[in-house]
Structures are given as C-alpha cells and as structure tokens.
Coordinates of C-alpha atoms in Angstrom, one line a residue:
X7 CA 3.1 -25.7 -115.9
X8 CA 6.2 -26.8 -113.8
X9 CA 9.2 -24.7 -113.6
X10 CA 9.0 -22.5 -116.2
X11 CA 11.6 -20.9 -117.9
X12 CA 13.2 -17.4 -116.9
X13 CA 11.7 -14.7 -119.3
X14 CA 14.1 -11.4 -118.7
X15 CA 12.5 -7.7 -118.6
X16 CA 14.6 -5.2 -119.4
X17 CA 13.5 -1.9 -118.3
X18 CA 14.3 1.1 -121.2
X19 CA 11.5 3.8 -119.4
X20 CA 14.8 5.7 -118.5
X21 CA 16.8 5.8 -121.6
X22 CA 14.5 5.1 -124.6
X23 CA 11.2 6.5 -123.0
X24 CA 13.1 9.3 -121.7
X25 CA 13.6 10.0 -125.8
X26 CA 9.7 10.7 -126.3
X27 CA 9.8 14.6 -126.8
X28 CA 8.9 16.4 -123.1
X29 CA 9.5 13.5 -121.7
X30 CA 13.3 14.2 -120.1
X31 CA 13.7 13.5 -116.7
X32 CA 15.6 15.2 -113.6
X33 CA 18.0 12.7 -111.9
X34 CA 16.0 12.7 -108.7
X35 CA 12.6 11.4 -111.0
X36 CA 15.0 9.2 -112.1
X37 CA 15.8 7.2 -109.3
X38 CA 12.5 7.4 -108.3
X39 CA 11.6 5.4 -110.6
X40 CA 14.4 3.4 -110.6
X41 CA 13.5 2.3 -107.2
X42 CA 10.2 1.9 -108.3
X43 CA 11.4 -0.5 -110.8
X44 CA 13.9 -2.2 -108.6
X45 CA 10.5 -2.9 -105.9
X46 CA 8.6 -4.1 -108.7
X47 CA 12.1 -6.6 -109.2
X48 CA 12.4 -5.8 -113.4
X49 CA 15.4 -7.9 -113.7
X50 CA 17.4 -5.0 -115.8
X51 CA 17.1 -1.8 -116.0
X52 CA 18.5 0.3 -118.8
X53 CA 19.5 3.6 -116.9
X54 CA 20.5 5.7 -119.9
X55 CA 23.0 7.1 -122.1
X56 CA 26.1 8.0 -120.1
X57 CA 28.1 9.6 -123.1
X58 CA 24.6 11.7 -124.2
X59 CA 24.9 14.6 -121.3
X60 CA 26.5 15.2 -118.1
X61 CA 23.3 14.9 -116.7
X62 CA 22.8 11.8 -118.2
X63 CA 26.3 10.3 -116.4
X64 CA 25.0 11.5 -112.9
X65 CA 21.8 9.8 -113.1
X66 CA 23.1 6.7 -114.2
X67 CA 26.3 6.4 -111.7
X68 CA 23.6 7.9 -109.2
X69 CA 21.2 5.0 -110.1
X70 CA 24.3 2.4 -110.0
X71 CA 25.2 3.5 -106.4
X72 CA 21.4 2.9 -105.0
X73 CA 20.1 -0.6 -106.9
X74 CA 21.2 -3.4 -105.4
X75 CA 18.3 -5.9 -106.5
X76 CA 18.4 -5.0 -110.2
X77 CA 21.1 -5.1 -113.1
X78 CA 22.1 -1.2 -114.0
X79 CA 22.6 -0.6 -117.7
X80 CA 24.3 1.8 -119.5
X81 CA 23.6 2.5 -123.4
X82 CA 27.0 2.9 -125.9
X83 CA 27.9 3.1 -129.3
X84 CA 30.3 0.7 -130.4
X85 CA 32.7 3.8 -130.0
X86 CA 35.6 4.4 -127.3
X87 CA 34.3 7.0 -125.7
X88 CA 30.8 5.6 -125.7
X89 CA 32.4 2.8 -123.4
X90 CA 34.5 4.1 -121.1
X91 CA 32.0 6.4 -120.2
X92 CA 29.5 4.1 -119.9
X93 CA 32.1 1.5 -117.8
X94 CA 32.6 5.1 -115.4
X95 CA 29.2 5.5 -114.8
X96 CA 28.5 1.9 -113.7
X97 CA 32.3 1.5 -111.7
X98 CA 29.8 1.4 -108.6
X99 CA 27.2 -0.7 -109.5
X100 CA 26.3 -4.2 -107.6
X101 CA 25.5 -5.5 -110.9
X102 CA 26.3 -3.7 -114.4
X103 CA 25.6 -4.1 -117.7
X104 CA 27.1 -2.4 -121.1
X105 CA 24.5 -2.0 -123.6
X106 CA 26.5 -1.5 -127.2
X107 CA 24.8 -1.4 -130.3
X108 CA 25.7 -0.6 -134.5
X109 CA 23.4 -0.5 -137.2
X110 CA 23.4 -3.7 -139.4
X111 CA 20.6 -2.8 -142.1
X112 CA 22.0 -1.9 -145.5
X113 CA 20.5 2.0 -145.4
X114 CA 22.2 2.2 -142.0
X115 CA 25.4 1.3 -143.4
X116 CA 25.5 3.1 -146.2
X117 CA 24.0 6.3 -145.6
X118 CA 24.6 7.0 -141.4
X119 CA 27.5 4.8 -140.6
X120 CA 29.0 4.9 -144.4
X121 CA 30.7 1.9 -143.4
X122 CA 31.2 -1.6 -145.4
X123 CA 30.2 -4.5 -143.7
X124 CA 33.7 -5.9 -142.7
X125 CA 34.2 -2.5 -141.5
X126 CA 30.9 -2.9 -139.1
X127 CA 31.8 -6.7 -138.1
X128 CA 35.0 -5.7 -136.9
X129 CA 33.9 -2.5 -134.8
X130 CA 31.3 -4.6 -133.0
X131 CA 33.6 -7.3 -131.8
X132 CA 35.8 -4.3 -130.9
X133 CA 33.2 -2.6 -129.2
X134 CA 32.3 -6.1 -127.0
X135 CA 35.8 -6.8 -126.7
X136 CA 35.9 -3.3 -125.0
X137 CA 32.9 -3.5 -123.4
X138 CA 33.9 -6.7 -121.5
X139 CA 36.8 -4.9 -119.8
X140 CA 34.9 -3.4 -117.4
X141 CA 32.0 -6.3 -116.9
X142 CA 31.7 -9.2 -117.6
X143 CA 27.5 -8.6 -118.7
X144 CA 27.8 -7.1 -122.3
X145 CA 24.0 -7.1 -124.6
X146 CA 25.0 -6.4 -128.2
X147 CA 22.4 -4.4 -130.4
X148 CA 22.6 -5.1 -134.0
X149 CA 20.8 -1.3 -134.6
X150 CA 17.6 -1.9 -137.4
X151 CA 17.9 -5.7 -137.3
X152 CA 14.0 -5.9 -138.5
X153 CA 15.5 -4.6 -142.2
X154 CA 18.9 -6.4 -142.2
X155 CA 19.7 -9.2 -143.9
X156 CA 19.4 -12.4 -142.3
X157 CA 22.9 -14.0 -143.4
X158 CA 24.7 -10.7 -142.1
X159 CA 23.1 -11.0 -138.9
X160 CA 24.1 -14.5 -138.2
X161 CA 28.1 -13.3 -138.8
X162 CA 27.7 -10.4 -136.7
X163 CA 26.1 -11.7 -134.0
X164 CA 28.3 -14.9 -133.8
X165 CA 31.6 -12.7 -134.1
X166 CA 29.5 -10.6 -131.0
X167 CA 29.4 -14.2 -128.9
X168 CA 32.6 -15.2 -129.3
X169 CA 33.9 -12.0 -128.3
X170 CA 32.1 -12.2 -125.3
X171 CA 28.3 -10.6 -125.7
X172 CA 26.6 -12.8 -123.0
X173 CA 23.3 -10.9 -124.3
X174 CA 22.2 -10.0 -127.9
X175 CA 19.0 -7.8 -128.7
X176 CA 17.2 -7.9 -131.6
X177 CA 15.5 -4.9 -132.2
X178 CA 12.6 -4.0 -134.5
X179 CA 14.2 0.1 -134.6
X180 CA 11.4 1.4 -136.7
X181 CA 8.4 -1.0 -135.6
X182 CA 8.5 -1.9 -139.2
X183 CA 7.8 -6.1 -138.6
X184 CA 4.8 -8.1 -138.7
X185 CA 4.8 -10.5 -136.0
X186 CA 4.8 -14.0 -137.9
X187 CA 7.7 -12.3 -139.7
X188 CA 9.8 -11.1 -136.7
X189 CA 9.3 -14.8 -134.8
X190 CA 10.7 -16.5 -138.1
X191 CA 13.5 -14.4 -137.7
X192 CA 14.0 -14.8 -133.7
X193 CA 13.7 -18.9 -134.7
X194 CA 16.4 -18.5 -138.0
X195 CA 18.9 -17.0 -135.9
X196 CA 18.1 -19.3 -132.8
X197 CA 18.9 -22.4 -135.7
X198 CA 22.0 -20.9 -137.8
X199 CA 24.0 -19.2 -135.7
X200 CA 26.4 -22.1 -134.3
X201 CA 27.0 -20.3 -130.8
X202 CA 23.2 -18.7 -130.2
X203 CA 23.3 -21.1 -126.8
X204 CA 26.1 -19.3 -125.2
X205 CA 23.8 -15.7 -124.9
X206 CA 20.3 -14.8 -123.8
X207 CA 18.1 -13.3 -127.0
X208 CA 16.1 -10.5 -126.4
X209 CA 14.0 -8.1 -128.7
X210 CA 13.2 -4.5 -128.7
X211 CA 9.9 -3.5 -130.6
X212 CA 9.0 -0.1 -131.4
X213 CA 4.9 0.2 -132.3
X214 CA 4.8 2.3 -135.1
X215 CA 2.7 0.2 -136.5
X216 CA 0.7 -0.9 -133.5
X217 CA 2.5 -4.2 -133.0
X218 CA 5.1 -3.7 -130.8
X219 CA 3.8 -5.9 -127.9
X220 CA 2.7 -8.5 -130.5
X221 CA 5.7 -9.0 -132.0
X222 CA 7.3 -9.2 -128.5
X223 CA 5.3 -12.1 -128.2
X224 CA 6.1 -14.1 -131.1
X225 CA 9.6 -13.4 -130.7
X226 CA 9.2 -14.9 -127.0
X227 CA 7.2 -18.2 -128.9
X228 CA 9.8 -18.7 -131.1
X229 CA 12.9 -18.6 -127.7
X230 CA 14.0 -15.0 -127.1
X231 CA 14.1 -15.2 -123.5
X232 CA 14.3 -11.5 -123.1
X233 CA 12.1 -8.5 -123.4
X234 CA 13.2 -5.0 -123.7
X235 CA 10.1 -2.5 -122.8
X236 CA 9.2 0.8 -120.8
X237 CA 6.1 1.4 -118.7
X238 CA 2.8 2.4 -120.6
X239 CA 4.6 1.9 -123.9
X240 CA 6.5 5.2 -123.1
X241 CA 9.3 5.8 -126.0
X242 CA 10.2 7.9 -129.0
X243 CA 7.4 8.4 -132.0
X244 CA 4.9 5.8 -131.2
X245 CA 6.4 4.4 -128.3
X246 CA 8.2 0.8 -127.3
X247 CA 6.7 -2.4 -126.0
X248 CA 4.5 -2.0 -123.1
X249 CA 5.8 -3.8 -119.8
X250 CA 2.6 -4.5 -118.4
X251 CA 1.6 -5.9 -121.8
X252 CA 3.9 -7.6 -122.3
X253 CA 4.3 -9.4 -118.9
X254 CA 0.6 -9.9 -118.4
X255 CA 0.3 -11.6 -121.6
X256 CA 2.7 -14.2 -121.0
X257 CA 1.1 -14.9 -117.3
X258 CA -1.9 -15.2 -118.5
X259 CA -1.2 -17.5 -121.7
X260 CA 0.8 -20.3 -119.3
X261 CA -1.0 -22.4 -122.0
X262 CA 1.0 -21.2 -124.9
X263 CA 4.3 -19.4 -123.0
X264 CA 6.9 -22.0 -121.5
X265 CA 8.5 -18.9 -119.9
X266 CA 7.2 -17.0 -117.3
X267 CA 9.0 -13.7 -115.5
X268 CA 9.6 -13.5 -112.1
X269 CA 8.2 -9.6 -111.4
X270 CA 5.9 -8.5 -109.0
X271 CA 2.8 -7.6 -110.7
X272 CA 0.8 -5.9 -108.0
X273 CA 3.3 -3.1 -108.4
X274 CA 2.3 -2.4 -112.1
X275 CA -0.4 0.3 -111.6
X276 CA 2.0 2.3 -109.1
X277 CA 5.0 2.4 -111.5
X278 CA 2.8 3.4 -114.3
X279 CA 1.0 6.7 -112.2
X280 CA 4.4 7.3 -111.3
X281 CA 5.9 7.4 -114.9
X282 CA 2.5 9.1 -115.8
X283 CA 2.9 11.8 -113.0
X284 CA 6.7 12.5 -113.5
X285 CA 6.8 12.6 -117.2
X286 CA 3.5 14.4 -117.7
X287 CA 2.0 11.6 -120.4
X288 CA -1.7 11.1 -119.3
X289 CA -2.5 6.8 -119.6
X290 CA -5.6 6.7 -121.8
X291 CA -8.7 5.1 -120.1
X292 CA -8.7 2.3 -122.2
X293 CA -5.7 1.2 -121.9
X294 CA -4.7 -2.2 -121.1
X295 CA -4.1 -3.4 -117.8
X296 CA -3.3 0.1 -116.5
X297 CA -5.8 2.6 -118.3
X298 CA -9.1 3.7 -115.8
X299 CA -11.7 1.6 -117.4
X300 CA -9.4 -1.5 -118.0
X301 CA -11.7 -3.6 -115.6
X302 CA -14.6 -1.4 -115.2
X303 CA -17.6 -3.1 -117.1
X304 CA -20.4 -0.8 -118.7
X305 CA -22.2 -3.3 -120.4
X306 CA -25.2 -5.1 -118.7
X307 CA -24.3 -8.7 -119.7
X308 CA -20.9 -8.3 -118.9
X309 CA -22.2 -6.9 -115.7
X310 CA -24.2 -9.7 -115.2
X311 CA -21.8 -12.7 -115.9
X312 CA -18.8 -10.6 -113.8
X313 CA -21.0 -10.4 -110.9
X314 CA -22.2 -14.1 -111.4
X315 CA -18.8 -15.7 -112.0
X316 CA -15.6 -13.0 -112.4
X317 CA -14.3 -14.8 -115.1
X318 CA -16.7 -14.5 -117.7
X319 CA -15.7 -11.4 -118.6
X320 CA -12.6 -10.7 -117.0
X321 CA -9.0 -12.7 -117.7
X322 CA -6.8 -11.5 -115.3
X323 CA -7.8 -10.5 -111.5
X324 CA -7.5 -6.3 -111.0
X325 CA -5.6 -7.2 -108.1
X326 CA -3.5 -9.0 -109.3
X327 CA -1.4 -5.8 -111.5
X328 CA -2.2 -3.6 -107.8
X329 CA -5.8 -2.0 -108.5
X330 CA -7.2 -2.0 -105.2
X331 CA -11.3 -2.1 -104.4
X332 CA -10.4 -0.9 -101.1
X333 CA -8.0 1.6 -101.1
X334 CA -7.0 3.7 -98.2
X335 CA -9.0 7.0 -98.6
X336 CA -6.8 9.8 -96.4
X337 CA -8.2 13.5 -95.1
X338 CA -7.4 16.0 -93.4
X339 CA -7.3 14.2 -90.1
X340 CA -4.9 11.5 -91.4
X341 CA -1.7 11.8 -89.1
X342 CA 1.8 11.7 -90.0
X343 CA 2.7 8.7 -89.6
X344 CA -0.5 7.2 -91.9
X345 CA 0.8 9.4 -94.9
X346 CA 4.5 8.2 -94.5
X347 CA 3.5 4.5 -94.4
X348 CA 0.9 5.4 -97.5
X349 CA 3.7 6.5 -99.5
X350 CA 6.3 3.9 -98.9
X351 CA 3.6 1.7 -100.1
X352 CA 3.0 3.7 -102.9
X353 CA 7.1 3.4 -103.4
X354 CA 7.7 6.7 -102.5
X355 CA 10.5 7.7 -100.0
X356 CA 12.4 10.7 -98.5
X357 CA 16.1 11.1 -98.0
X358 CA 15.5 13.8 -95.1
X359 CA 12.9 14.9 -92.1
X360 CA 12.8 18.2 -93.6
X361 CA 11.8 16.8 -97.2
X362 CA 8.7 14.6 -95.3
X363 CA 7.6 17.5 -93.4
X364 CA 7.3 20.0 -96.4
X365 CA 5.3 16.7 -98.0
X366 CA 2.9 16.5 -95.0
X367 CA 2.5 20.4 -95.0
X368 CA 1.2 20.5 -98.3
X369 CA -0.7 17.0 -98.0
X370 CA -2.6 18.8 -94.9
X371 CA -2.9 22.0 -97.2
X372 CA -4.6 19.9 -99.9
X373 CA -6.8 18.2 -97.0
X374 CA -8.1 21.4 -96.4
X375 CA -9.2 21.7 -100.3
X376 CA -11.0 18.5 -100.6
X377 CA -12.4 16.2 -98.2
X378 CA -10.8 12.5 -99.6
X379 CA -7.6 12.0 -100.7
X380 CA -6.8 9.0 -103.2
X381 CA -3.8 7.5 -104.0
X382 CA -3.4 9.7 -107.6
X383 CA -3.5 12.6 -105.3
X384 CA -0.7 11.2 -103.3
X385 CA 1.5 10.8 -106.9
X386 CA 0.3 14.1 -108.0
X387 CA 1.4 15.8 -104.5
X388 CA 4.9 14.6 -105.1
X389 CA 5.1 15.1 -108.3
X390 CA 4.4 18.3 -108.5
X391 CA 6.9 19.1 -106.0
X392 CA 9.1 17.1 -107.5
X393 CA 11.6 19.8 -109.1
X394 CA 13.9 20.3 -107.0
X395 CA 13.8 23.4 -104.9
X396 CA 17.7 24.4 -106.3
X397 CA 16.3 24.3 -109.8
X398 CA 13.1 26.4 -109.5
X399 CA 14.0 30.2 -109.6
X400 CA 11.2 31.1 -110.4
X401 CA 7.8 30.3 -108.3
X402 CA 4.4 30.9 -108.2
X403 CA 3.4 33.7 -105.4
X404 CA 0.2 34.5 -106.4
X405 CA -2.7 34.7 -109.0
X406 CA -5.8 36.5 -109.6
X407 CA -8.1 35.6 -112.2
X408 CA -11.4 37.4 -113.5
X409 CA -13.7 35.5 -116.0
X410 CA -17.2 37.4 -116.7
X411 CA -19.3 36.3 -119.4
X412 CA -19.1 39.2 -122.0
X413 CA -16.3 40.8 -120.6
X414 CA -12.1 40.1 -121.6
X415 CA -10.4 37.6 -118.9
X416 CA -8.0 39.4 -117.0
X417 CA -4.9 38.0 -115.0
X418 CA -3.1 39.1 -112.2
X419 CA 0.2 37.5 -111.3
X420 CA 3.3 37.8 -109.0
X421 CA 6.1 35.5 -109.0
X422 CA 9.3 34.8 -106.9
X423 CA 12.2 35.3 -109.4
X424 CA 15.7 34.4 -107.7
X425 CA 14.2 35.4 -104.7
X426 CA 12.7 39.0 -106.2
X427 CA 8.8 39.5 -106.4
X428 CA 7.6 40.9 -109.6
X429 CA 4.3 41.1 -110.8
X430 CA 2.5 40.9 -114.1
X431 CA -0.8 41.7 -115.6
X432 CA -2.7 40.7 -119.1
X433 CA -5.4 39.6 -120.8
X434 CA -6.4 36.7 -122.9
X435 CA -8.9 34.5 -124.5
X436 CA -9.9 32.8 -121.4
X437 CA -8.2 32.6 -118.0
X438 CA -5.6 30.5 -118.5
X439 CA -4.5 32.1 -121.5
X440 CA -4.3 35.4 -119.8
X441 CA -2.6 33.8 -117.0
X442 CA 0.1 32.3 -119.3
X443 CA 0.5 35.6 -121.3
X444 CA 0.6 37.3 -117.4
X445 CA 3.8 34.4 -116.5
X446 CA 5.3 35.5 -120.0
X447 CA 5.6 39.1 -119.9
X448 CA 7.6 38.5 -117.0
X449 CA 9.8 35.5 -117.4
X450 CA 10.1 36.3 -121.1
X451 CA 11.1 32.8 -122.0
X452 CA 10.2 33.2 -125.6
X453 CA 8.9 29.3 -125.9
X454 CA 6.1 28.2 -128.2
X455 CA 3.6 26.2 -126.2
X456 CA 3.3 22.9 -128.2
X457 CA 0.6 21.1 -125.7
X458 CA -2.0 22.4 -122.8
X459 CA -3.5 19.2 -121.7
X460 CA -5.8 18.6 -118.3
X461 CA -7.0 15.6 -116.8
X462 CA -9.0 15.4 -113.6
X463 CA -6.6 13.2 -111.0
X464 CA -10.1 11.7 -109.6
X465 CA -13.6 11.8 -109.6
X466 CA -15.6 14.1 -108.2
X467 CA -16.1 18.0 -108.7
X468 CA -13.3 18.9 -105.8
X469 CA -11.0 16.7 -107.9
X470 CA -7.7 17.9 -108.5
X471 CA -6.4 19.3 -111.7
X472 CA -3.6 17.6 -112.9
X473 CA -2.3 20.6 -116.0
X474 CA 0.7 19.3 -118.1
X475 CA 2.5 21.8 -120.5
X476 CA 4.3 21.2 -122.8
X477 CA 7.1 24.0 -124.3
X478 CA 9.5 24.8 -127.0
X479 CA 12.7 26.7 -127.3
X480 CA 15.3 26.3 -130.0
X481 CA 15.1 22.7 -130.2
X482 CA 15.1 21.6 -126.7
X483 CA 11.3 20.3 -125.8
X484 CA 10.2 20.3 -121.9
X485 CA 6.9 19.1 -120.3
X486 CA 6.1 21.2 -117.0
X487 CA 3.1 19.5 -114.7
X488 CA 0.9 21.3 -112.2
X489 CA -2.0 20.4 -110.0
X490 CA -4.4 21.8 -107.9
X491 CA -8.0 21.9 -107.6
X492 CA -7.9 25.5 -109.1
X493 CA -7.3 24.5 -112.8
X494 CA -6.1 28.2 -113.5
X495 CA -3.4 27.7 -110.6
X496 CA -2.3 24.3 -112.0
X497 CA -1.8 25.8 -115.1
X498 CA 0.2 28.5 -113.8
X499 CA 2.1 25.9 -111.5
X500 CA 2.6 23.9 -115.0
X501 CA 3.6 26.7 -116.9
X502 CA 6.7 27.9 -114.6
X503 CA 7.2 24.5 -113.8
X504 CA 7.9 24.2 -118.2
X505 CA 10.0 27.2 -117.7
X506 CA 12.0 26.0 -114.8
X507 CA 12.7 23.2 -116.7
X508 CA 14.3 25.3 -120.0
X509 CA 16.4 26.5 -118.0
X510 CA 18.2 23.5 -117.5
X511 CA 20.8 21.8 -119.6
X512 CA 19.0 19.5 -122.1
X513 CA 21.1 16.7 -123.9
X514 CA 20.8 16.2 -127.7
X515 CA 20.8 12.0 -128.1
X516 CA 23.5 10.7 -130.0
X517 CA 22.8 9.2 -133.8
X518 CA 21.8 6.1 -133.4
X519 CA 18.6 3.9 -131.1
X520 CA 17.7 0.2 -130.4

C-alpha cells in the first residue's frame, strides 16, 4: 500500500480509564504516563476532566505544560463552566484540544438531560461555539450515539461543523452495537450529512458486550479516521477499546485498512506494564498482543511450524509491539549509570538527583533479594514508590509474621504515623489477614476490602510479589499496590499504600461519559 491514510489515536487511559473503580490516579502517575504516551507518539491524548476535581485541573494543566509532541485534551459538558475550565487548564498547552459532548439518544434526553431536542441542538452549537474561543481544535461527542436516531444525529452533528467542531466522535456509550450495525452508521452519516468533509470522524466503543475493538474496526472500514481507546482496554464497567488492539489490527490487515497510524509500536508492551503497575489492573496472560502467553506457543505443531518458518503460526513479529528475547537482565552489580539508562528506555525519568538515588538505593536493596532483575521488576520498583513521599503519613516500619500449621497466625506490626511509631498486634485466618487486621487496629480507616489480588512480577521462586488492594470507604474506591518478594510485606506495603490513598481527595465524575 502506498501512502496510506492518517488513522488518529486518541488516548482516553487518563480520563475514561481513570473512571474504572480503583483505578484513580495521582498527578505524578499521570504524567508518567503521559509521557509514556507522548514517546509512544499517540496523536491525542485525552488528559481528563478539568471541571471533575481540583486534582483533576492540576493534572491536566500539569500534563499541558510538559507534552509538546502530542495534542492535550480536556473533557467538558456542553456547560459554561465545563469550558472555561477546561480552556484554563489547557491555556499552556503546545497543542489543545476541547472535548465537549451532550447526550443525543431519546432516554438521555428525556430522563437525564430532560431536554427537547431543539433545546439539545442549540446547547451543542453553543457549547462549540464556546469551545472554539479558546482553540481552534474542538471534538464534539453526541453522548449515546449507538441508540440515537440516525436523522437527529445528522442535524446535530452538521449544526456541530458549522459551528466550528473540527472533530466529531461517535461513541457507542454503553457498548450496546454490533459491528456491521455501527459501520452502517459511521457510512450513513459519512453520506447525509452535507458538511461530514470539513471534520475528522472518530468513534469511541465501550465492550460490554465484547466488541469494542470490533466495532472500532468497522467504523474505521466504513471512514472514521479516528479511534478513541485506552491501554489494555482499561475503562469503566467492561472497559473501552484496546489501543494495542486496535492499532495492531489495522497494521496487520494493510490488505483490508487504507489507513494506517503513525505510532510507535515497539513502545506498546512498556505503556501497558506501566498502566498495569500504576493503576493496579493485572493484564491477563492471554491477552492480545500484551498478555504473557500472547506469543508463547504450547502446542507441538505450532512449535514446530514457528521454529520452521515464524509465520505459520504467528501474524505479527513480538518485536515488533517491544517484547524483547534478549532483554537486559540487571543484578546487584549493575552500576548506576546501567539502571538510569534502563529506565529511560523503559520511559521512566527523574526530575531530581535525590529522586534517582532513593531509586538506585532500593534497586541495590532488591538486588540483594534476588539474584536477576527483569524489566517488570524495574516497573514494579517505581511503582511502588510511586506515591509521593508528601502523601504517605503513614509507612511501613516493620512486620513480624508467625504461620505454624495447627496453630492461629499471629502479626506483629509498627508503623510510621506522621512521623510517630506505633505498633500493633492481631490475629487472623492466615498471615496476611492478621497482618491487615494488625494495620487496622491502628490506622482505623474503617474501609471494606473489596479485592486482595497477587501476581508473581516474574518467574522464578525469588520472584517478586506484586499485592494490589483494593478498598472502600463511603463511596470513594482506591487500589493500593505493594511488592516485594515477602508476599506478607507486599501486602502490608499494599494495604497502607490503599489507606494512604483514602486519605486523599477523590473526585465524584460529573453525569454524563463518551
């Protein structure tokens, strides 16, 4: 294929992944990822919800301030306050975008909005209108276009282009479409709506139903030139369209796509251990393109035909999405300078001396645990220091555990609390639980514990122990992570890491998602 069209990925891992439950972010993980995103060059990415939090405004003017490869979007309602605090929080921004949306399906209308259509038509060419004061890169979201009518979303979304949407997004809210059905619908507005060449189209597919990615991809067939999706699928309920997915599939299929994107795949596997890591959502083996056994062969045919000719079995190269055979094993005589070059690889950087030197101390306390280091212990080391050191009042000191067969498990635990040791004692079911109940009696936090969750970071029986916890306290939901090769410490880590974490302002989301 020669010259193939633009296909546009539009990043929402930050705003609508960020709305899975436990899945909030601090603003430092944010730009992490951000950057991550940015090296991986994701054409947009959607930063989050200025108006939802004041947390929520710093991470997406802090974001603004430090891409400068990448467009920076901002979600708003087609409300004034929505706007202007989205135009604020992107004032800095090399390039900005305004992401405004309104629902357009009749149950919408009626029973959140309790709007008419008129009254709907008008407030999104208001809204863009708006919007278009402070950029001149506006996407309009007609809110549950999958179970709108067709004829309403032709007016809309030609009243949205003439006032000056240079993007509109077609979005699939519930994940309700079929994917012959959602292309007919990508190629009806494409035909009747007189302007439709004066903006980009893009989807957004949610997957409860399983066919997010899949109607992606027939929207993409029938010309929507853009793709809104989050790494591993992240997002609310069953998630969004997966990025890797999505983007693999269309390089793959040059024989079917006439658009291609313009990303750099081999940086696919890192952004996804580092969403994975930060947000504390384990990738299932089997998952495509990015899960553990997505190009391991058990099979003795498909050995056999990979080792006679790769392509036999296999449809894309490992290396080509950045699964390396010969990765860079570290230890404990691996010197500074080695683990600072390993990490900017691995798209992870410091803004001080001081914060590369506390890395390097525990990567050389680690190295002292187990002999090989991998590049998931590498993600896990920084991730679990990750919360900033302001944040966490309370730390881990020490922990004693005894586990007898026939006998109660019995903890022992002291913890830093704003700087004041206190220690704790208790027993439970098995060592962690006697642990956790230890942590409690002191902290007190008065959560339920809604997840416990382990996964081994790598093979091997010194492996690390990568714990993720997951808490809940009057309606706000936090994920804490942990890891260690003591599974009872990484618990512990997780747990006060959960309870650090409650502690912090949470942001309820506004009604309303694309």
């Amino acid at each position: 294929m020669t010259n193939p069209e633009k296909l546009y990925i539009f990043d929402t891992t930050l705003r609508d992944g960020e709305q899975s439950p436990g899945a909030s972010m601090t603003k430092d993980e944010k730009l992490r990822i951000a950057k991550a995103l940015e090296k991986m060059r994701v054409d947009i990415i959607e930063a989050g919800f200025p108006i939802a939090s004041p947390g929520d405004f710093d991470a997406v003017q802090a974001i603004a301030r430090a891409i400068k490869e990448s467009t920076v979007c901002g979600l708003a309602r087609a409300l004034e306050a929505d706007i202007d605090r989205a135009g604020e929080a992107l004032k800095e921004a090399n390039s900005g975008r305004i992401h405004t949306f309104i629902a357009t399906s009749p149950i919408h209308m009626q029973q959140k909005l309790r709007m008419t259509p008129d009254q709907v038509v008008e407030q999104a060419v208001w809204a863009v209108k708006r919007a278009r004061k402070y950029t001149d890169d506006v996407e309009f979201s007609p809110e549950d276009a999958g179970r709108s009518e067709i004829d309403f979303l032709c007016r809309i979304i030609e009243q949205a282009i003439a006032a000056g949407a240079t993007t509109i997004n077609v979005p699939d809210t519930v994940g309700y479409n079929l994917p012959q059905q959602f292309g007919e619908t990508i190629r009806t507005l494409l035909e009747r709506i007189p302007n439709a060449d004066k903006a980009i189209f893009s989807v957004h597919c949610h997957n409860d139903l399983g066919l997010a990615v899949a109607n992606s991809l027939a929207a993409v067939s029938q010309g929507a030139r853009q793709v809104e999706c989050t790494i591993n699928g992240l997002g609310e309920r069953a998630g969004n369209a997966s990025l890797e997915e999505v983007v693999m599939a269309v390089r793959t299929r040059r024989d079917l796509f006439t658009c291609d994107t313009t990303l750099d795949t081999t940086q696919i596997v890192n952004c996804s251990r580092l969403v994975s890591g930060i947000t504390g959502f384990p990738v299932q083996p089997n998952k495509a393109i990015v899960g553990a056994n997505a190009f391991a062969h058990e099979s003795g045919i498909h050995q056999d035909g990979v080792l006679k000719h790769r392509e036999t079995y296999e449809i894309m190269r490992a290396e080509d999405v950045g699964w390396s055979k010969n990765r860079m094993v570290m230890g404990k005589h691996s010197g500074r300078n080695a683990f600072r070059t390993r990490l900017e690889e691995l798209g992870i950087t410091f803004d001080s001396e001081e914060e590369i030197n506390d890395a390097f101390r525990r990567f050389k306390d680690l190295a002292d645990k187990k002999h090989e280091i991998f590049d998931e212990d590498l993600q896990a080391l920084v991730s679990d220091a990750g919360f900033s050191a302001e944040n966490e009042h309370i730390k881990l000191v020490s922990l004693k555990v005894c586990s007898e067969t026939g006998e109660t498990p019995n903890a022992r635990v002291v913890l830093s609390v704003d700087e004041r040791e206190m220690a704790g004692e208790a027993t439970g079911s098995g060592p962690v639980d006697a642990a956790f109940k230890a942590i409690e009696s002191m902290v007190q936090s008065n959560a339920e514990l809604q997840l416990y969750s382990v996964n081994a970071i790598t093979s091997g029986t010194d492996a690390q122990g990568e714990v993720t916890v997951r808490l809940q306290r009057n309606g706000g939901i936090v994920n804490g992570q942990g890891a260690d090769t003591d599974i009872v410490i990484a618990s512990a880590k997780a747990y006060i890491n959960a309870v650090n974490r409650l502690d912090q302002e949470h942001k309820a989301h506004p009604q309303g998602d694309v």
